[in-house]
Amino acid sequence: MDFQLTSEQRELQETARSFATQEMTEVARELEEKDEAPSREHIKRYAEMGFLGINVAEEYGGLGLGNLEALIVLEEFAKVSPAVAFPIFESSVGPCRAVEHFASSELAKQVLPKVCAGELTVAVAMSEPDAGSALTDLKTRVKEEGGKLILNGQKRWCSGGGHAEAYVAYCKMSDAPGAKGIGAVYVEKGMKGVSFGERERLMGFRGIPSADIFFDNVEIPEENVIVPAGGFRQLMEAFDLERCGNATMCLGIASAAFETALAYTQERKAFGKELVEFQAVQMKLAEMAMRVEASRLLIYRAAKNAEDGLPSVLDSSLAKCFANEIVRDVTGSALQVMGAYGYSKSYGMEQRLRDGWGWGIAGGAIDIQKVNIAAALVGRRFNQRA
């Protein structure tokens, strides 16, 4: 058991940190102010640096590294802002991994090299107006009509909705009840019958567009089926990695909040001495540091246990749930330590609080993760409908 990063991993981490802080800090401020996603030029630059598809196989245009390496890079970008980190999230721990692991090689070869080259963005479309935590209540449906696959339905709370060029859409693909009837298809933005609602205005996540997606008799080529009916378990296996990405977004935000507060308390003076000299402040700094380091270890364990595959539901849910909770604590404490400066939009801490809170809602709410953890511990699922 080794808790140290390898020299190669440290070099990758430093490269990501330098790029994110030097080239994306000002960009992140603009994205936050204008509520815009990173431009195609920025994403192309990510591709040139090898930051897209870090853990995607080389045959599909990725670097072929492991999940841990992808999360290391994601954390450094998330320290700057979730908006600048999101393209890395989508390409390394998001829907692209479902395409890589479960779609046909033909579809993977069509999609993934474009993603890794910064030419294509793929988002996941899961939730619906009446299906969020109860994901098996999906109403979006694919039916075979006249030898064709026809998709109808509506998706909500899709990060990237209306902005991404393609979507991995979860849907009912048979009349089998619950999870047994669920699969997923690959849908392109320009397909006839695909449309979008108004842009969502959220508390945080500025720079990560979100909108309803409407599917109206969309004809889906058979080769665009990622997993057929009954593939819900496979989709959730891929989503276990996305949970680790969600946790890493929280980790990056919390880590940046802690580092900012630590520096501030050594610069700011009150009653003639640095804030860090006060024991109450020391307690807060110590608690923040403990939470950040513990979260990082849980995430790294989940990634390492999976190696290049997909994490377990227990490891990923533990990592996500803990990170979702500590980012709220850490950003709140950091804001309090900084006082009015923390509350001011000019210093970025209030943004971290807003952004950090959202990750405990996105990708499976905190309480759902606790149900997952309990189910994994006892080795059986709990019926929430009983």
JSON list of C-alpha atoms in Angstrom, two decimals, residues 18 29 33 57 62 66 103 138 150 159 173 175 184 190 232 240 244 252 264-265 299 303 317 333 339 358-359 374:
[
{"chain": "A", "resi": 18, "resn": "SER", "atom": "CA", "xyz": [0.16, 25.14, -14.10]},
{"chain": "A", "resi": 29, "resn": "ARG", "atom": "CA", "xyz": [-13.88, 34.62, -14.03]},
{"chain": "A", "resi": 33, "resn": "GLU", "atom": "CA", "xyz": [-19.65, 36.56, -14.96]},
{"chain": "A", "resi": 57, "resn": "ALA", "atom": "CA", "xyz": [-7.96, 3.92, -24.66]},
{"chain": "A", "resi": 62, "resn": "GLY", "atom": "CA", "xyz": [-7.14, 9.04, -25.46]},
{"chain": "A", "resi": 66, "resn": "GLY", "atom": "CA", "xyz": [-5.89, 5.15, -15.49]},
{"chain": "A", "resi": 103, "resn": "ALA", "atom": "CA", "xyz": [-21.26, 0.66, -27.11]},
{"chain": "A", "resi": 138, "resn": "LEU", "atom": "CA", "xyz": [-38.25, 6.93, -16.76]},
{"chain": "A", "resi": 150, "resn": "ILE", "atom": "CA", "xyz": [-38.19, 5.90, -32.57]},
{"chain": "A", "resi": 159, "resn": "SER", "atom": "CA", "xyz": [-25.71, 19.48, -17.54]},
{"chain": "A", "resi": 173, "resn": "MET", "atom": "CA", "xyz": [-36.53, 0.15, -24.39]},
{"chain": "A", "resi": 175, "resn": "ASP", "atom": "CA", "xyz": [-42.20, -3.15, -21.53]},
{"chain": "A", "resi": 184, "resn": "ALA", "atom": "CA", "xyz": [-29.43, 3.92, -23.42]},
{"chain": "A", "resi": 190, "resn": "GLY", "atom": "CA", "xyz": [-28.89, 17.87, -34.98]},
{"chain": "A", "resi": 232, "resn": "PHE", "atom": "CA", "xyz": [-29.39, -0.59, -16.46]},
{"chain": "A", "resi": 240, "resn": "ASP", "atom": "CA", "xyz": [-20.04, 4.77, -10.46]},
{"chain": "A", "resi": 244, "resn": "CYS", "atom": "CA", "xyz": [-15.98, 9.70, -8.46]},
{"chain": "A", "resi": 252, "resn": "GLY", "atom": "CA", "xyz": [-11.19, 20.59, -6.00]},
{"chain": "A", "resi": 264, "resn": "TYR", "atom": "CA", "xyz": [-5.86, 34.74, 4.07]},
{"chain": "A", "resi": 265, "resn": "THR", "atom": "CA", "xyz": [-5.53, 33.99, 7.78]},
{"chain": "A", "resi": 299, "resn": "ILE", "atom": "CA", "xyz": [-11.61, 9.17, -4.02]},
{"chain": "A", "resi": 303, "resn": "ALA", "atom": "CA", "xyz": [-10.11, 4.92, -8.43]},
{"chain": "A", "resi": 317, "resn": "SER", "atom": "CA", "xyz": [-20.86, 6.18, -3.13]},
{"chain": "A", "resi": 333, "resn": "SER", "atom": "CA", "xyz": [-16.02, 27.63, 7.16]},
{"chain": "A", "resi": 339, "resn": "GLY", "atom": "CA", "xyz": [-15.72, 37.46, 6.85]},
{"chain": "A", "resi": 358, "resn": "GLY", "atom": "CA", "xyz": [-24.88, 21.72, -6.19]},
{"chain": "A", "resi": 359, "resn": "TRP", "atom": "CA", "xyz": [-22.76, 18.58, -6.46]},
{"chain": "A", "resi": 374, "resn": "ALA", "atom": "CA", "xyz": [-26.20, 0.66, 3.31]}
]
